[in-house]
């Protein structure tokens, strides 16, 4: 999820935090987010602590520069922070640009860094899901495109929810049938062994996509944002998708946005509610931060906070390990399925 801001607060927040002006920052950030952002400067505060909490983590949904929206860090700098923190792998996401090609370059500069990218089927690729763009993504040098997301900010459902005049990019027809170009992208993902993700499809559309993905033979199908804003699913809808073979993404960002933050238009999610979501079926779920917004904490500190709070909420260590390490690593193709 992205905050499309009319006012750039990044400079204000950064200067407030870095000069000790936490009281000023609290006017736009809750206490928890201020505490997380105090470590932001040339690197993330938790990146050098060496406490092992982030060892082996795979965050497969976060946003960095270069992008068409302001971000808290750039991809290269973030990978340096992630390596210091002990991450195993990262997959970048941009709503408007490919990032698997940049992952290839970052790997040259940071040997051993497990950096991957992805592509979103938004308007930058045309007014409908672009099969040719998907084909070229999987053919790019290095084979580092590990996910093709259906439309996100330009999804027809997202546009309807926001009352936008433009119709957006559809994934199903008026009868609820998955469109042919979407099916072809599913086939491309299945052939390449990479992730097909629902993007900003509605819960009902996500179920239809899950059903078609099973029919097509997609091995790695993700329902995106299952706990977030317009896309929040009921437990029954989540279980239905899991029964159809889906993995469910739960983003930590909703636990940090809300009233008193730089993203005030969204309802903040309590850790008890978040823990209930991830507890539905940890064997078929994973946690990503969805962070990188200029007015939100650094993604490394967001992931650290997420793990700490899940532990405090009583989520089993083994389940947390599945959610932030084992399941996303398998989805990236780093491990064999158990």
mmCIF file of C-alpha atoms in Angstrom:
data_model
loop_
_atom_site.group_PDB
_atom_site.id
_atom_site.type_symbol
_atom_site.label_atom_id
_atom_site.label_comp_id
_atom_site.label_asym_id
_atom_site.label_seq_id
_atom_site.Cartn_x
_atom_site.Cartn_y
_atom_site.Cartn_z
ATOM 1 C CA UNK A 1 0.000 0.000 0.000
ATOM 2 C CA UNK A 2 1.296 3.469 -0.869
ATOM 3 C CA UNK A 3 0.562 6.905 0.573
ATOM 4 C CA UNK A 4 0.201 9.429 -2.224
ATOM 5 C CA UNK A 5 0.946 12.578 -0.291
ATOM 6 C CA UNK A 6 0.265 16.163 -1.281
ATOM 7 C CA UNK A 7 2.845 17.384 1.225
ATOM 8 C CA UNK A 8 6.320 15.869 1.476
ATOM 9 C CA UNK A 9 6.907 15.343 5.199
ATOM 10 C CA UNK A 10 10.098 13.352 4.792
ATOM 11 C CA UNK A 11 12.473 16.227 5.338
ATOM 12 C CA UNK A 12 10.558 17.460 8.383
ATOM 13 C CA UNK A 13 10.444 14.056 10.050
ATOM 14 C CA UNK A 14 14.050 13.211 9.256
ATOM 15 C CA UNK A 15 15.363 16.500 10.598
ATOM 16 C CA UNK A 16 13.154 16.251 13.694
ATOM 17 C CA UNK A 17 14.321 12.753 14.509
ATOM 18 C CA UNK A 18 17.986 13.212 13.711
ATOM 19 C CA UNK A 19 18.276 16.430 15.708
ATOM 20 C CA UNK A 20 16.504 15.032 18.709
ATOM 21 C CA UNK A 21 13.221 16.790 17.955
ATOM 22 C CA UNK A 22 11.094 13.752 18.795
ATOM 23 C CA UNK A 23 8.402 15.901 20.342
ATOM 24 C CA UNK A 24 7.873 17.650 17.007
ATOM 25 C CA UNK A 25 7.806 14.354 15.156
ATOM 26 C CA UNK A 26 5.111 13.053 17.472
ATOM 27 C CA UNK A 27 2.739 15.580 15.979
ATOM 28 C CA UNK A 28 2.648 13.440 12.836
ATOM 29 C CA UNK A 29 3.848 10.032 14.104
ATOM 30 C CA UNK A 30 2.697 7.792 16.972
ATOM 31 C CA UNK A 31 5.161 7.059 19.752
ATOM 32 C CA UNK A 32 6.016 3.608 18.378
ATOM 33 C CA UNK A 33 6.750 4.909 14.889
ATOM 34 C CA UNK A 34 8.854 7.765 16.284
ATOM 35 C CA UNK A 35 10.904 5.283 18.304
ATOM 36 C CA UNK A 36 11.452 3.158 15.211
ATOM 37 C CA UNK A 37 12.402 6.149 13.079
ATOM 38 C CA UNK A 38 14.944 7.491 15.569
ATOM 39 C CA UNK A 39 17.419 4.923 14.268
ATOM 40 C CA UNK A 40 17.178 6.193 10.711
ATOM 41 C CA UNK A 41 20.195 7.997 9.332
ATOM 42 C CA UNK A 42 22.908 6.563 7.177
ATOM 43 C CA UNK A 43 21.746 3.060 8.174
ATOM 44 C CA UNK A 44 19.004 1.338 10.099
ATOM 45 C CA UNK A 45 19.544 1.283 13.863
ATOM 46 C CA UNK A 46 18.968 -2.439 14.214
ATOM 47 C CA UNK A 47 21.228 -3.379 11.333
ATOM 48 C CA UNK A 48 24.366 -3.505 13.476
ATOM 49 C CA UNK A 49 23.014 -4.813 16.770
ATOM 50 C CA UNK A 50 23.828 -8.441 15.983
ATOM 51 C CA UNK A 51 21.166 -9.839 18.313
ATOM 52 C CA UNK A 52 20.107 -12.485 15.788
ATOM 53 C CA UNK A 53 16.424 -11.507 15.683
ATOM 54 C CA UNK A 54 16.587 -10.734 11.952
ATOM 55 C CA UNK A 55 18.912 -13.557 10.946
ATOM 56 C CA UNK A 56 17.495 -15.436 7.972
ATOM 57 C CA UNK A 57 14.569 -13.054 7.396
ATOM 58 C CA UNK A 58 13.100 -12.784 3.886
ATOM 59 C CA UNK A 59 11.024 -9.659 3.256
ATOM 60 C CA UNK A 60 9.395 -10.061 -0.146
ATOM 61 C CA UNK A 61 7.298 -6.894 -0.315
ATOM 62 C CA UNK A 62 8.879 -3.491 0.294
ATOM 63 C CA UNK A 63 9.366 -0.254 -1.638
ATOM 64 C CA UNK A 64 12.605 1.693 -2.176
ATOM 65 C CA UNK A 65 14.063 4.333 -4.464
ATOM 66 C CA UNK A 66 14.299 4.768 -7.414
ATOM 67 C CA UNK A 67 10.538 5.107 -7.650
ATOM 68 C CA UNK A 68 7.857 7.559 -8.696
ATOM 69 C CA UNK A 69 6.972 8.152 -5.025
ATOM 70 C CA UNK A 70 9.213 9.317 -2.219
ATOM 71 C CA UNK A 71 10.803 6.473 -0.263
ATOM 72 C CA UNK A 72 12.716 6.258 3.005
ATOM 73 C CA UNK A 73 15.734 4.520 1.470
ATOM 74 C CA UNK A 74 17.150 3.333 -1.842
ATOM 75 C CA UNK A 75 17.485 -0.271 -2.974
ATOM 76 C CA UNK A 76 21.263 -0.442 -2.739
ATOM 77 C CA UNK A 77 21.378 1.194 0.682
ATOM 78 C CA UNK A 78 18.613 -1.039 1.929
ATOM 79 C CA UNK A 79 20.426 -4.173 0.777
ATOM 80 C CA UNK A 80 23.492 -3.032 2.695
ATOM 81 C CA UNK A 81 21.321 -2.586 5.798
ATOM 82 C CA UNK A 82 19.632 -5.951 5.226
ATOM 83 C CA UNK A 83 22.937 -7.784 4.889
ATOM 84 C CA UNK A 84 24.243 -6.176 8.094
ATOM 85 C CA UNK A 85 21.042 -7.144 9.898
ATOM 86 C CA UNK A 86 21.363 -10.775 8.819
ATOM 87 C CA UNK A 87 18.550 -10.959 6.266
ATOM 88 C CA UNK A 88 18.616 -13.926 3.948
ATOM 89 C CA UNK A 89 16.770 -12.343 1.016
ATOM 90 C CA UNK A 90 14.735 -9.373 -0.193
ATOM 91 C CA UNK A 91 12.296 -8.903 -3.066
ATOM 92 C CA UNK A 92 11.642 -5.318 -4.086
ATOM 93 C CA UNK A 93 8.327 -4.033 -5.401
ATOM 94 C CA UNK A 94 7.552 -0.901 -7.398
ATOM 95 C CA UNK A 95 4.055 -0.059 -8.538
ATOM 96 C CA UNK A 96 5.367 1.627 -11.685
ATOM 97 C CA UNK A 97 8.734 0.138 -12.599
ATOM 98 C CA UNK A 98 10.475 -3.201 -12.874
ATOM 99 C CA UNK A 99 13.125 -3.789 -10.221
ATOM 100 C CA UNK A 100 14.478 -7.241 -11.115
ATOM 101 C CA UNK A 101 16.894 -5.601 -13.566
ATOM 102 C CA UNK A 102 18.270 -3.384 -10.795
ATOM 103 C CA UNK A 103 18.550 -6.433 -8.537
ATOM 104 C CA UNK A 104 20.966 -7.853 -11.095
ATOM 105 C CA UNK A 105 23.217 -4.784 -10.783
ATOM 106 C CA UNK A 106 22.983 -4.668 -6.982
ATOM 107 C CA UNK A 107 24.203 -8.258 -6.829
ATOM 108 C CA UNK A 108 27.325 -7.260 -8.774
ATOM 109 C CA UNK A 109 28.131 -4.633 -6.169
ATOM 110 C CA UNK A 110 27.156 -6.768 -3.156
ATOM 111 C CA UNK A 111 28.310 -10.328 -3.875
ATOM 112 C CA UNK A 112 26.258 -12.846 -1.944
ATOM 113 C CA UNK A 113 23.315 -10.510 -1.408
ATOM 114 C CA UNK A 114 20.098 -12.378 -2.199
ATOM 115 C CA UNK A 115 18.289 -9.559 -3.959
ATOM 116 C CA UNK A 116 15.247 -10.131 -6.201
ATOM 117 C CA UNK A 117 12.696 -8.005 -8.024
ATOM 118 C CA UNK A 118 9.169 -8.121 -9.374
ATOM 119 C CA UNK A 119 6.755 -6.470 -11.818
ATOM 120 C CA UNK A 120 3.276 -4.989 -11.271
ATOM 121 C CA UNK A 121 0.792 -4.979 -14.141
ATOM 122 C CA UNK A 122 -0.150 -1.312 -13.788
ATOM 123 C CA UNK A 123 -0.876 1.399 -16.377
ATOM 124 C CA UNK A 124 2.811 1.923 -17.113
ATOM 125 C CA UNK A 125 2.467 -1.342 -19.070
ATOM 126 C CA UNK A 126 -0.797 -0.388 -20.777
ATOM 127 C CA UNK A 127 -4.524 -0.350 -20.103
ATOM 128 C CA UNK A 128 -4.802 -4.086 -19.500
ATOM 129 C CA UNK A 129 -2.627 -6.842 -18.069
ATOM 130 C CA UNK A 130 0.363 -6.980 -20.406
ATOM 131 C CA UNK A 131 1.416 -10.509 -21.345
ATOM 132 C CA UNK A 132 4.435 -9.293 -23.324
ATOM 133 C CA UNK A 133 5.769 -7.371 -20.305
ATOM 134 C CA UNK A 134 5.413 -10.513 -18.196
ATOM 135 C CA UNK A 135 7.268 -12.601 -20.766
ATOM 136 C CA UNK A 136 10.137 -10.134 -20.939
ATOM 137 C CA UNK A 137 10.344 -9.919 -17.150
ATOM 138 C CA UNK A 138 10.984 -13.653 -16.777
ATOM 139 C CA UNK A 139 13.498 -13.562 -19.654
ATOM 140 C CA UNK A 140 15.596 -10.760 -18.133
ATOM 141 C CA UNK A 141 19.253 -11.527 -17.387
ATOM 142 C CA UNK A 142 19.805 -13.303 -14.092
ATOM 143 C CA UNK A 143 16.303 -14.721 -13.751
ATOM 144 C CA UNK A 144 15.688 -12.424 -10.795
ATOM 145 C CA UNK A 145 12.030 -11.546 -11.439
ATOM 146 C CA UNK A 146 10.416 -13.801 -8.865
ATOM 147 C CA UNK A 147 6.886 -12.337 -8.828
ATOM 148 C CA UNK A 148 4.361 -10.838 -11.207
ATOM 149 C CA UNK A 149 1.718 -8.862 -9.369
ATOM 150 C CA UNK A 150 -1.656 -8.152 -10.857
ATOM 151 C CA UNK A 151 -2.591 -4.423 -10.976
ATOM 152 C CA UNK A 152 -2.114 -2.585 -7.693
ATOM 153 C CA UNK A 153 -2.794 1.168 -7.576
ATOM 154 C CA UNK A 154 -4.381 0.941 -11.034
ATOM 155 C CA UNK A 155 -6.529 -2.117 -10.289
ATOM 156 C CA UNK A 156 -10.180 -1.735 -11.251
ATOM 157 C CA UNK A 157 -11.254 -2.625 -7.707
ATOM 158 C CA UNK A 158 -8.862 -0.083 -6.168
ATOM 159 C CA UNK A 159 -10.131 2.618 -8.541
ATOM 160 C CA UNK A 160 -13.750 1.847 -7.636
ATOM 161 C CA UNK A 161 -12.985 1.982 -3.927
ATOM 162 C CA UNK A 162 -11.393 5.416 -4.308
ATOM 163 C CA UNK A 163 -14.131 6.728 -6.599
ATOM 164 C CA UNK A 164 -11.705 7.456 -9.420
ATOM 165 C CA UNK A 165 -13.138 8.383 -12.803
ATOM 166 C CA UNK A 166 -10.855 6.011 -14.702
ATOM 167 C CA UNK A 167 -12.014 2.426 -14.884
ATOM 168 C CA UNK A 168 -8.727 0.851 -13.895
ATOM 169 C CA UNK A 169 -7.261 -2.439 -15.085
ATOM 170 C CA UNK A 170 -9.520 -5.469 -14.738
ATOM 171 C CA UNK A 171 -8.559 -9.042 -13.883
ATOM 172 C CA UNK A 172 -12.053 -10.526 -14.296
ATOM 173 C CA UNK A 173 -14.909 -9.796 -16.685
ATOM 174 C CA UNK A 174 -18.423 -8.669 -15.758
ATOM 175 C CA UNK A 175 -19.371 -12.295 -15.054
ATOM 176 C CA UNK A 176 -16.453 -12.794 -12.678
ATOM 177 C CA UNK A 177 -14.452 -14.953 -15.091
ATOM 178 C CA UNK A 178 -10.689 -14.468 -15.111
ATOM 179 C CA UNK A 179 -9.624 -12.597 -18.253
ATOM 180 C CA UNK A 180 -7.586 -14.455 -20.925
ATOM 181 C CA UNK A 181 -4.534 -12.200 -20.570
ATOM 182 C CA UNK A 182 -4.486 -12.862 -16.820
ATOM 183 C CA UNK A 183 -4.672 -16.602 -17.429
ATOM 184 C CA UNK A 184 -1.722 -16.332 -19.819
ATOM 185 C CA UNK A 185 0.341 -14.514 -17.182
ATOM 186 C CA UNK A 186 -0.558 -17.314 -14.759
ATOM 187 C CA UNK A 187 0.795 -19.790 -17.308
ATOM 188 C CA UNK A 188 4.009 -17.779 -17.660
ATOM 189 C CA UNK A 189 4.474 -17.794 -13.872
ATOM 190 C CA UNK A 190 3.753 -21.518 -13.708
ATOM 191 C CA UNK A 191 6.251 -22.263 -16.490
ATOM 192 C CA UNK A 192 8.939 -20.118 -14.843
ATOM 193 C CA UNK A 193 8.220 -21.421 -11.336
ATOM 194 C CA UNK A 194 7.724 -17.910 -9.938
ATOM 195 C CA UNK A 195 5.034 -16.194 -7.884
ATOM 196 C CA UNK A 196 1.731 -14.971 -9.270
ATOM 197 C CA UNK A 197 0.249 -12.420 -6.843
ATOM 198 C CA UNK A 198 -3.241 -10.907 -6.735
ATOM 199 C CA UNK A 199 -2.106 -7.295 -6.296
ATOM 200 C CA UNK A 200 -5.008 -5.046 -5.314
ATOM 201 C CA UNK A 201 -7.775 -7.372 -6.445
ATOM 202 C CA UNK A 202 -10.902 -7.553 -4.310
ATOM 203 C CA UNK A 203 -11.395 -10.482 -1.909
ATOM 204 C CA UNK A 204 -13.965 -11.984 -4.301
ATOM 205 C CA UNK A 205 -11.630 -11.494 -7.280
ATOM 206 C CA UNK A 206 -8.797 -13.078 -5.314
ATOM 207 C CA UNK A 207 -10.886 -16.192 -4.752
ATOM 208 C CA UNK A 208 -11.669 -16.366 -8.478
ATOM 209 C CA UNK A 209 -7.971 -15.935 -9.263
ATOM 210 C CA UNK A 210 -7.051 -18.661 -6.769
ATOM 211 C CA UNK A 211 -9.512 -21.058 -8.360
ATOM 212 C CA UNK A 212 -8.156 -20.376 -11.856
ATOM 213 C CA UNK A 213 -4.544 -20.575 -10.657
ATOM 214 C CA UNK A 214 -5.144 -24.069 -9.316
ATOM 215 C CA UNK A 215 -6.705 -25.042 -12.651
ATOM 216 C CA UNK A 216 -3.748 -23.610 -14.575
ATOM 217 C CA UNK A 217 -1.205 -25.242 -12.276
ATOM 218 C CA UNK A 218 0.405 -22.189 -10.682
ATOM 219 C CA UNK A 219 2.718 -23.555 -8.020
ATOM 220 C CA UNK A 220 3.294 -20.276 -6.175
ATOM 221 C CA UNK A 221 0.112 -18.241 -5.873
ATOM 222 C CA UNK A 222 -0.139 -15.374 -3.363
ATOM 223 C CA UNK A 223 -3.179 -13.514 -2.084
ATOM 224 C CA UNK A 224 -1.834 -10.035 -1.370
ATOM 225 C CA UNK A 225 -2.779 -7.680 1.492
ATOM 226 C CA UNK A 226 -5.213 -10.090 3.171
ATOM 227 C CA UNK A 227 -5.215 -7.957 6.351
ATOM 228 C CA UNK A 228 -4.980 -4.514 4.760
ATOM 229 C CA UNK A 229 -7.593 -1.804 4.184
ATOM 230 C CA UNK A 230 -9.808 -2.399 1.117
ATOM 231 C CA UNK A 231 -8.436 -5.910 0.666
ATOM 232 C CA UNK A 232 -9.071 -7.327 4.129
ATOM 233 C CA UNK A 233 -10.501 -10.829 3.901
ATOM 234 C CA UNK A 234 -12.620 -12.771 6.344
ATOM 235 C CA UNK A 235 -11.136 -15.910 7.923
ATOM 236 C CA UNK A 236 -13.482 -18.004 5.781
ATOM 237 C CA UNK A 237 -12.293 -16.274 2.596
ATOM 238 C CA UNK A 238 -8.680 -16.799 3.634
ATOM 239 C CA UNK A 239 -9.293 -20.480 4.332
ATOM 240 C CA UNK A 240 -11.056 -20.853 0.996
ATOM 241 C CA UNK A 241 -8.020 -19.455 -0.814
ATOM 242 C CA UNK A 242 -5.680 -21.707 1.160
ATOM 243 C CA UNK A 243 -7.810 -24.719 0.233
ATOM 244 C CA UNK A 244 -7.335 -23.686 -3.396
ATOM 245 C CA UNK A 245 -3.552 -23.723 -2.946
ATOM 246 C CA UNK A 246 -2.814 -20.090 -2.104
ATOM 247 C CA UNK A 247 -0.250 -18.599 0.229
ATOM 248 C CA UNK A 248 -1.558 -15.600 2.162
ATOM 249 C CA UNK A 249 0.386 -12.368 2.626
ATOM 250 C CA UNK A 250 -0.088 -10.377 5.833
ATOM 251 C CA UNK A 251 1.543 -6.928 5.825
ATOM 252 C CA UNK A 252 2.835 -5.247 8.978
ATOM 253 C CA UNK A 253 2.285 -1.727 7.623
ATOM 254 C CA UNK A 254 -1.334 -1.538 8.916
ATOM 255 C CA UNK A 255 0.038 -1.834 12.461
ATOM 256 C CA UNK A 256 1.989 1.410 11.947
ATOM 257 C CA UNK A 257 -0.292 3.680 9.941
ATOM 258 C CA UNK A 258 -3.450 5.432 11.120
ATOM 259 C CA UNK A 259 -4.425 8.499 13.114
ATOM 260 C CA UNK A 260 -1.458 10.601 14.165
ATOM 261 C CA UNK A 261 0.839 9.273 11.418
ATOM 262 C CA UNK A 262 1.852 10.355 7.939
ATOM 263 C CA UNK A 263 -0.763 7.919 6.610
ATOM 264 C CA UNK A 264 -3.776 8.979 8.701
ATOM 265 C CA UNK A 265 -6.527 7.877 6.319
ATOM 266 C CA UNK A 266 -6.191 4.210 7.256
ATOM 267 C CA UNK A 267 -7.369 2.396 10.374
ATOM 268 C CA UNK A 268 -4.501 1.156 12.501
ATOM 269 C CA UNK A 269 -4.509 -2.554 13.210
ATOM 270 C CA UNK A 270 -3.740 -3.725 16.740
ATOM 271 C CA UNK A 271 -1.151 -6.427 17.292
ATOM 272 C CA UNK A 272 -3.811 -8.762 18.707
ATOM 273 C CA UNK A 273 -5.799 -8.512 15.474
ATOM 274 C CA UNK A 274 -2.639 -8.933 13.393
ATOM 275 C CA UNK A 275 -1.609 -11.988 15.405
ATOM 276 C CA UNK A 276 -5.075 -13.473 14.884
ATOM 277 C CA UNK A 277 -4.684 -13.097 11.117
ATOM 278 C CA UNK A 278 -1.261 -14.733 10.948
ATOM 279 C CA UNK A 279 -2.501 -17.488 13.239
ATOM 280 C CA UNK A 280 -5.201 -18.668 10.810
ATOM 281 C CA UNK A 281 -2.734 -20.985 9.056
ATOM 282 C CA UNK A 282 0.972 -20.134 9.456
ATOM 283 C CA UNK A 283 1.916 -23.084 7.258
ATOM 284 C CA UNK A 284 0.379 -21.308 4.251
ATOM 285 C CA UNK A 285 1.096 -17.673 5.168
ATOM 286 C CA UNK A 286 3.944 -15.186 5.343
ATOM 287 C CA UNK A 287 4.583 -11.709 6.735
ATOM 288 C CA UNK A 288 6.030 -8.810 4.757
ATOM 289 C CA UNK A 289 6.536 -5.250 5.918
ATOM 290 C CA UNK A 290 5.182 -3.368 2.849
ATOM 291 C CA UNK A 291 7.327 -0.506 4.204
ATOM 292 C CA UNK A 292 9.520 2.046 2.483
ATOM 293 C CA UNK A 293 7.151 5.040 2.568
ATOM 294 C CA UNK A 294 9.025 8.239 3.442
ATOM 295 C CA UNK A 295 6.766 8.891 6.447
ATOM 296 C CA UNK A 296 7.062 5.378 7.882
ATOM 297 C CA UNK A 297 9.880 3.573 9.734
ATOM 298 C CA UNK A 298 12.813 2.016 7.896
ATOM 299 C CA UNK A 299 11.802 -1.506 6.737
ATOM 300 C CA UNK A 300 14.536 -3.170 8.819
ATOM 301 C CA UNK A 301 13.206 -1.551 11.991
ATOM 302 C CA UNK A 302 9.657 -2.360 10.928
ATOM 303 C CA UNK A 303 10.500 -6.044 10.573
ATOM 304 C CA UNK A 304 12.301 -6.055 13.914
ATOM 305 C CA UNK A 305 9.283 -4.463 15.594
ATOM 306 C CA UNK A 306 6.938 -6.940 13.905
ATOM 307 C CA UNK A 307 8.829 -9.991 15.140
ATOM 308 C CA UNK A 308 9.182 -8.568 18.643
ATOM 309 C CA UNK A 309 5.481 -7.748 18.928
ATOM 310 C CA UNK A 310 4.391 -11.125 17.545
ATOM 311 C CA UNK A 311 6.536 -12.772 20.201
ATOM 312 C CA UNK A 312 4.939 -10.529 22.819
ATOM 313 C CA UNK A 313 1.492 -11.495 21.536
ATOM 314 C CA UNK A 314 2.258 -15.150 22.171
ATOM 315 C CA UNK A 315 2.806 -16.331 18.603
ATOM 316 C CA UNK A 316 4.980 -19.446 18.686
ATOM 317 C CA UNK A 317 8.621 -19.041 17.650
ATOM 318 C CA UNK A 318 8.199 -21.847 15.114
ATOM 319 C CA UNK A 319 5.260 -20.072 13.514
ATOM 320 C CA UNK A 320 7.156 -16.774 13.338
ATOM 321 C CA UNK A 321 10.027 -18.637 11.706
ATOM 322 C CA UNK A 322 7.656 -19.931 9.029
ATOM 323 C CA UNK A 323 6.085 -16.523 8.497
ATOM 324 C CA UNK A 324 9.219 -14.418 8.049
ATOM 325 C CA UNK A 325 11.813 -16.993 6.958
ATOM 326 C CA UNK A 326 10.815 -20.417 5.681
ATOM 327 C CA UNK A 327 7.677 -19.688 3.667
ATOM 328 C CA UNK A 328 8.952 -16.562 1.878
ATOM 329 C CA UNK A 329 12.258 -18.312 1.182
ATOM 330 C CA UNK A 330 10.393 -21.151 -0.522
ATOM 331 C CA UNK A 331 8.269 -18.706 -2.506
ATOM 332 C CA UNK A 332 11.466 -17.047 -3.765
ATOM 333 C CA UNK A 333 12.791 -20.421 -4.870
ATOM 334 C CA UNK A 334 15.591 -20.555 -2.294
ATOM 335 C CA UNK A 335 14.425 -23.767 -0.601
ATOM 336 C CA UNK A 336 12.657 -26.915 -1.594
ATOM 337 C CA UNK A 337 9.118 -27.411 -0.340
ATOM 338 C CA UNK A 338 8.925 -29.424 2.864
#
